[in-house]
Coordinates of C-alpha atoms and ligand atoms in Angstrom, one line a residue:
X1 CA -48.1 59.4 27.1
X2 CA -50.5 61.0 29.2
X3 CA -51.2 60.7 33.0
X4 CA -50.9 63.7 35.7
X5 CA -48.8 66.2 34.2
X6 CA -51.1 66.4 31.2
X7 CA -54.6 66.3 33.8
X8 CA -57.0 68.8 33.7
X9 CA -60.6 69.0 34.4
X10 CA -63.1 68.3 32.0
X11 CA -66.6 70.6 31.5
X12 CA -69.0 69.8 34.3
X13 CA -66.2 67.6 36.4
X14 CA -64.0 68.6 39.5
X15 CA -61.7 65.7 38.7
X16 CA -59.2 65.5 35.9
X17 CA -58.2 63.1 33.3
X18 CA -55.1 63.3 30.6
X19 CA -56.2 65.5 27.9
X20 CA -53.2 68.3 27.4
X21 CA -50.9 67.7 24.4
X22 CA -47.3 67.6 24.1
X23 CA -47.4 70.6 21.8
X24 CA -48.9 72.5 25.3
X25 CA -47.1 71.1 27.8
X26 CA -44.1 72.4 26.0
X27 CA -45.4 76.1 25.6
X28 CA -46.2 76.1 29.5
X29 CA -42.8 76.0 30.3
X30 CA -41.7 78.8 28.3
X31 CA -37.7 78.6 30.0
X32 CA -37.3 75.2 27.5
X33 CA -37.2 77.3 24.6
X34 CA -33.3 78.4 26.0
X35 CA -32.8 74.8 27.0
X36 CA -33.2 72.9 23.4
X37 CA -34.7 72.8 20.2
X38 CA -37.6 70.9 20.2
X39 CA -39.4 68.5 18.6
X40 CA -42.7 66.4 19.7
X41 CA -45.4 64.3 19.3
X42 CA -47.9 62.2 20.9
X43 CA -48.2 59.0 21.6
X44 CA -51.3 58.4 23.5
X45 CA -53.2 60.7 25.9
X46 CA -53.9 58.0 28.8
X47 CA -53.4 57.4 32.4
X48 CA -50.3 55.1 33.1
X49 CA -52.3 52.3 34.8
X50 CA -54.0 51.7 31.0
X51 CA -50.4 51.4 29.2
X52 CA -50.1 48.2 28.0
X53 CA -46.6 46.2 26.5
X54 CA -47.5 46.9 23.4
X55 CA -47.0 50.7 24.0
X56 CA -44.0 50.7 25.8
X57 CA -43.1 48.5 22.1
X58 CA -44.3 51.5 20.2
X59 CA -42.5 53.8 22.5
X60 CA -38.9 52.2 22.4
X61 CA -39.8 52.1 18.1
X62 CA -40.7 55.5 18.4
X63 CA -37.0 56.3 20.7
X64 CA -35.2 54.6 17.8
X65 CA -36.7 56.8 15.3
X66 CA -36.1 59.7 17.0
X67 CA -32.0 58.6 17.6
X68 CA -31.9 57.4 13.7
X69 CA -33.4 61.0 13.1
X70 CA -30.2 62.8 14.9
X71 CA -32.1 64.0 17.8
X72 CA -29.8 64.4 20.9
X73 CA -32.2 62.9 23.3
X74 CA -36.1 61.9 24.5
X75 CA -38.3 63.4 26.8
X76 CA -41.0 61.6 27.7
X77 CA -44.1 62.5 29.8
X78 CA -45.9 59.3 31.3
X79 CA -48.0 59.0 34.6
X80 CA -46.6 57.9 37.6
X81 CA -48.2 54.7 38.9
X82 CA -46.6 52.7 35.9
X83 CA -43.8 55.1 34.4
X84 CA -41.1 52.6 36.6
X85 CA -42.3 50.4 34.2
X86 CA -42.2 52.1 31.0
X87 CA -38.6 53.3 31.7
X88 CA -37.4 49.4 32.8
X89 CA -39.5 48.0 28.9
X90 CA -37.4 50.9 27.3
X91 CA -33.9 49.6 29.7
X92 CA -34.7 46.2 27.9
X93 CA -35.4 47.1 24.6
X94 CA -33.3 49.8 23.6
X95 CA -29.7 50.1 23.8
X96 CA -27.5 52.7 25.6
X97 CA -25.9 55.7 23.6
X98 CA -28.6 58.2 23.6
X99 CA -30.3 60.1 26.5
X100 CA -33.8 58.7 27.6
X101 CA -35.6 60.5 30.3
X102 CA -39.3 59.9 31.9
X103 CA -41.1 62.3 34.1
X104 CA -44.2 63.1 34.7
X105 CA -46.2 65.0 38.2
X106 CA -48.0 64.2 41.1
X107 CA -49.9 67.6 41.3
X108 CA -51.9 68.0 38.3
X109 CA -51.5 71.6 36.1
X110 CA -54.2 73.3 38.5
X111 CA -53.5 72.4 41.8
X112 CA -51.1 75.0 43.8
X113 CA -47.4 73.6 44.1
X114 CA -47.9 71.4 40.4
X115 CA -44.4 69.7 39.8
X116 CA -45.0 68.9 36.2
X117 CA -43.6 72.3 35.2
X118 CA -40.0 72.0 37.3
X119 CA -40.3 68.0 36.3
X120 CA -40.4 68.6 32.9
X121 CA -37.6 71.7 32.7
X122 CA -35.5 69.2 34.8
X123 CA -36.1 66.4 32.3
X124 CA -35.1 68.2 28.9
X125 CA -31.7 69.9 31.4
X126 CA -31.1 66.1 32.0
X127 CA -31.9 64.3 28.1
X128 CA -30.0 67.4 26.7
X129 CA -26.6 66.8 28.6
X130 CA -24.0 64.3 26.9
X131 CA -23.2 62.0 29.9
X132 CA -26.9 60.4 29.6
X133 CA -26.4 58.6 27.0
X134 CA -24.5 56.2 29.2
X135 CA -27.3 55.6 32.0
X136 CA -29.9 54.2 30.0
X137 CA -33.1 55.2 30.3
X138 CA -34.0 57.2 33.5
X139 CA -36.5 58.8 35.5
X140 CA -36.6 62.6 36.7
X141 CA -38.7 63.6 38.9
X142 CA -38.4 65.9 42.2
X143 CA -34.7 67.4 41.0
X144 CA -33.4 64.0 41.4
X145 CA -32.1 61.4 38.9
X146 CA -33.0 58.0 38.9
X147 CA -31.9 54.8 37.1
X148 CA -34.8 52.7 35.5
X149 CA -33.9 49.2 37.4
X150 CA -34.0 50.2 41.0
X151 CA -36.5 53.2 40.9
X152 CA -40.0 53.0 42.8
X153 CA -42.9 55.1 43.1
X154 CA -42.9 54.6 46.9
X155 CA -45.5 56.9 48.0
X156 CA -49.5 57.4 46.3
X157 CA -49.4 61.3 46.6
X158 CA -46.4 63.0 47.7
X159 CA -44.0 64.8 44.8
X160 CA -41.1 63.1 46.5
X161 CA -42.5 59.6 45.5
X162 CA -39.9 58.7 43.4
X163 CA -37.1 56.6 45.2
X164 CA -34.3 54.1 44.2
X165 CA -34.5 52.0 47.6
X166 CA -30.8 50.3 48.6
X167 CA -29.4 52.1 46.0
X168 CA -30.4 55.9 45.8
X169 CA -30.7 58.2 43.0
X170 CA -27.6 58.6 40.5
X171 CA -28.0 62.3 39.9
X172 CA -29.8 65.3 40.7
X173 CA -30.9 68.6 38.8
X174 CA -30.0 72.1 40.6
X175 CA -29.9 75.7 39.8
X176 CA -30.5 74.3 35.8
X177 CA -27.6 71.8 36.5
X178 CA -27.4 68.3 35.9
X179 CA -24.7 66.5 38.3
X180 CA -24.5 62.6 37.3
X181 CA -22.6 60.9 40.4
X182 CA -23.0 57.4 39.1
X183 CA -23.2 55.6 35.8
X184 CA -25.1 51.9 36.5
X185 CA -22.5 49.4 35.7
X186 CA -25.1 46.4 34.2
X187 CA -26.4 47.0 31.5
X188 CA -30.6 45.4 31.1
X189 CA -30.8 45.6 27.5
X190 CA -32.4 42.3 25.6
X191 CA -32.8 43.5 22.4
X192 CA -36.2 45.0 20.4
X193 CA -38.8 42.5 19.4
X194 CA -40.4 42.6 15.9
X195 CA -43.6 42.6 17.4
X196 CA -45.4 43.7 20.6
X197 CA -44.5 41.3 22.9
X198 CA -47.7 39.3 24.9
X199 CA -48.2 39.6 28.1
X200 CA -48.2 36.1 29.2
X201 CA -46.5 36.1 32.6
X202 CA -48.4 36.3 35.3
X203 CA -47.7 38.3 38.7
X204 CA -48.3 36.5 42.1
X205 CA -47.5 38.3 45.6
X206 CA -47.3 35.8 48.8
X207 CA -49.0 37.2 52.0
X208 CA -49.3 35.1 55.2
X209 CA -51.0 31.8 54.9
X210 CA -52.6 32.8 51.5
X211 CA -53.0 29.2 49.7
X212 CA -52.6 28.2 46.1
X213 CA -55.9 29.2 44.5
X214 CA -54.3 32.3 42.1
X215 CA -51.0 30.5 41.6
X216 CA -53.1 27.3 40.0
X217 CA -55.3 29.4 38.3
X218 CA -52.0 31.3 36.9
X219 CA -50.5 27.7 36.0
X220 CA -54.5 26.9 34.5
X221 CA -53.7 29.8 31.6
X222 CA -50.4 27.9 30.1
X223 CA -48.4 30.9 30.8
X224 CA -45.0 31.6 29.0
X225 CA -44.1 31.8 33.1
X226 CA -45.2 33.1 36.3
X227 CA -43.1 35.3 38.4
X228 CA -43.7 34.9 42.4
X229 CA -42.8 37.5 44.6
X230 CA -41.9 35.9 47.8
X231 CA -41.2 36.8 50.8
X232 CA -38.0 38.3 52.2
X233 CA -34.8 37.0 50.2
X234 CA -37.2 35.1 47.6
X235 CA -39.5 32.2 50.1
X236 CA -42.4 30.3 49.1
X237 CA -45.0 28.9 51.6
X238 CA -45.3 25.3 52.1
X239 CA -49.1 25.6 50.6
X240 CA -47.7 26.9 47.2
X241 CA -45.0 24.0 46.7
X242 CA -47.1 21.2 45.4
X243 CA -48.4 23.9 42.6
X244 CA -44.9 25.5 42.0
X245 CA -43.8 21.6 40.9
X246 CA -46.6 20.9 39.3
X247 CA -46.1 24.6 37.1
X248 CA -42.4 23.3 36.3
X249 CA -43.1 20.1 35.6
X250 CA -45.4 21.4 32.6
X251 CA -42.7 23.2 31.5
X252 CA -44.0 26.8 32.9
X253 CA -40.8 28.9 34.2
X254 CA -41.3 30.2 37.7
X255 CA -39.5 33.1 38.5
X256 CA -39.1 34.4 42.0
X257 CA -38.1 38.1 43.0
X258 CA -38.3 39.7 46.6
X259 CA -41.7 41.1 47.8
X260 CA -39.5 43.5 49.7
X261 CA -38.7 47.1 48.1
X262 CA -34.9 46.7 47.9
X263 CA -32.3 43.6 47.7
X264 CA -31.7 40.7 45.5
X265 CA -33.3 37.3 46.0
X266 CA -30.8 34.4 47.8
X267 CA -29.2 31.4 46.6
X268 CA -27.2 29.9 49.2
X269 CA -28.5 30.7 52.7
X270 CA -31.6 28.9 54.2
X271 CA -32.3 25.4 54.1
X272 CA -36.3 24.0 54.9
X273 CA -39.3 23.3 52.9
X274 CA -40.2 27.1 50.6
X275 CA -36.8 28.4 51.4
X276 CA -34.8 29.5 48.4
X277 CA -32.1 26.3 48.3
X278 CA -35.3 23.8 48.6
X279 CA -37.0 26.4 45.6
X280 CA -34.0 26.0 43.5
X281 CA -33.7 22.5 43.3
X282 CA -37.3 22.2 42.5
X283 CA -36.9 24.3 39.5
X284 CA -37.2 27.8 40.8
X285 CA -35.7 30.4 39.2
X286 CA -34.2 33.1 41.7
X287 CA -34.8 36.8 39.7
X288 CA -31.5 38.7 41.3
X289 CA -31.4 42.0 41.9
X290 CA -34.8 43.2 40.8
X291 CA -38.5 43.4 42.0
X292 CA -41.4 41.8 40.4
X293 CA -43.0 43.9 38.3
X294 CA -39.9 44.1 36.5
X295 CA -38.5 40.7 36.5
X296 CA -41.9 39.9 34.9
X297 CA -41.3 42.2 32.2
X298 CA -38.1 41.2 31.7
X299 CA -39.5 37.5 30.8
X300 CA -42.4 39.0 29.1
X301 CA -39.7 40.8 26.3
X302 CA -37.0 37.8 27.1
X303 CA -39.8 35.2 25.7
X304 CA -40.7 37.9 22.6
X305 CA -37.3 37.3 21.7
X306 CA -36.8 33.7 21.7
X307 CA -34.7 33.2 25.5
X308 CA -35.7 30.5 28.0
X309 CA -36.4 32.3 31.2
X310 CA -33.2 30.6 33.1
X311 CA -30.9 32.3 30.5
X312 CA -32.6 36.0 31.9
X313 CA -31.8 35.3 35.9
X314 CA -30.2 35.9 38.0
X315 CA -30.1 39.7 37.3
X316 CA -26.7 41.1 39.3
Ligands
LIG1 N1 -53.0 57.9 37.7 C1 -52.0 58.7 37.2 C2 -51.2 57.9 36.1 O1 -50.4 57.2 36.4 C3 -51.1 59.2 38.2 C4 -50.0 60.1 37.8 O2 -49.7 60.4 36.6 O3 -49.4 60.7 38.7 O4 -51.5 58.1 35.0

């Protein structure tokens, strides 16, 4: 799919861009020929921030393919600012039973100390072992093993970016081992939509006294919903109310998910004007156990496949 671990500078440019193939990512890690037998292809040769729904679509048709084909499992290379994303589309839309890993780098091929060649031998270790194919997709980068729902890129350069926060990883990679310690007891899958789903669900992230102008403009676009992510357990400022009511009494589904990095939104603790009891009996749908950018996808693919919002929340 592109991204860091397939950069390399272009003629005339110090900076790099997604350009290597899968075919030569493969042969620079000659110790995978003794891991598996392998077979590839390529997707799309972009940077992560350009992948859109209707690739990750592509992708989870392309996973199924590969499982109706015999394969044992999927590696596949993505880059890092979205792959949380990918690997959480591909958690909704395919179901468990086979191995699905993402990885990618934070060091591109010619920098000194590039991860993409231990990320990548650490991936095919992982999609190659049998227990796998009961985690769902997951993410492995760093030697460590992470579950699509609760991982993070959590910092913008370091190779240890990759974090599960409040829950930790589930696995880890060592000495061409893979040790599984947890298999995620919920289970995210939706189902596969016929076609690529449209991303019609806006994101909108509180801040201090920020006022209403993006939410109304969000409500302005008919949206299928928006998803809000508030502050702390799942709170609304009072300047946002009279738009949130106005959003659900056209019908528009507003979701709320925390703005923190780990914990679910509340349901039953504070009651005043934006907190989460007042936002629920105006309408507001509390996302659970699950941060924005991924409670919005989970409407985006819910809606491809015919479910109200409320029927998708609360995640546990
Ligand atoms: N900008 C890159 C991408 O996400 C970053 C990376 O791959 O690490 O495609």
């Amino acid at each position: 799919m592109g991204g860091t671990i397939s950069s390399v500078a272009t003629a005339g440019t110090a900076e790099v861009s997604p350009s290597l193939k899968a075919e030569q990512l493969i042969e620079s890690v000659p110790e995978l020929a003794s891991v598996a037998s392998i077979e590839w292809g390529d997707m799309t040769t972009i940077a992560s921030f350009a992948v859109t729904l209707a690739d990750m679509h592509e992708l989870a048709l392309a996973v199924e393919q590969a499982r109706a084909d015999g394969v044992d499992g999927v590696v596949i290379t993505h880059g890092t600012d979205t792959i949380e994303e990918t690997a959480y589309a591909l958690a909704l839309m395919v179901p468990r039973g086979f191995g699905i890993v993402l990885t990618g780098a934070m060091r591109n091929p010619m920098l000194p100390g590039a991860d993409g060649h231990g990320n990548l031998l650490a991936a095919f270790l992982a999609a190659a072992h049998p227990t796998l194919a009961h985690l769902g997709p997951v993410l492995v980068f760093n030697d460590e093993i992470h579950a699509a729902r609760f991982v993070s890129k959590s910092h913008s350069t370091r190779p240890s970016t990759f974090a599960s926060a409040g829950s930790g990883p589930i696995g880890e990679v060592i000495e061409g081992r893979v040790y599984v310690w947890f298999t995620p007891a919920y289970d995210d899958e939706l189902g596969l939509p016929d076609a690529p789903p449209v991303p019609r669900a806006p994101l909108i992230k509180v801040a201090s006294e920020i006022d209403d102008l993006v939410l109304r403009a969000a409500i302005e676009s008919r949206p299928d919903a928006v998803v809000i992510e508030g502050f702390g357990g799942g709170h609304a400022l009072p300047p946002l109310l009279d738009a949130i009511d106005d959003a659900i009494a056209r019908g528009i589904p507003v979701v709320m998910a925390p703005r923190v990095f780990a914990g679910r939104t509340l349901e039953r603790t504070y009651r005043i004007p934006g907190a989460e009891t007042d936002l629920i009996d105006r309408g507001v749908i509390p996302a659970g156990h699950i941060a924005g950018h991924k409670a919005r996808l989970r409407v985006i693919v819910g809606r491809a496949l015919g479910r109200e919002a409320s029927s998708l929340f609360p995640v546990l």
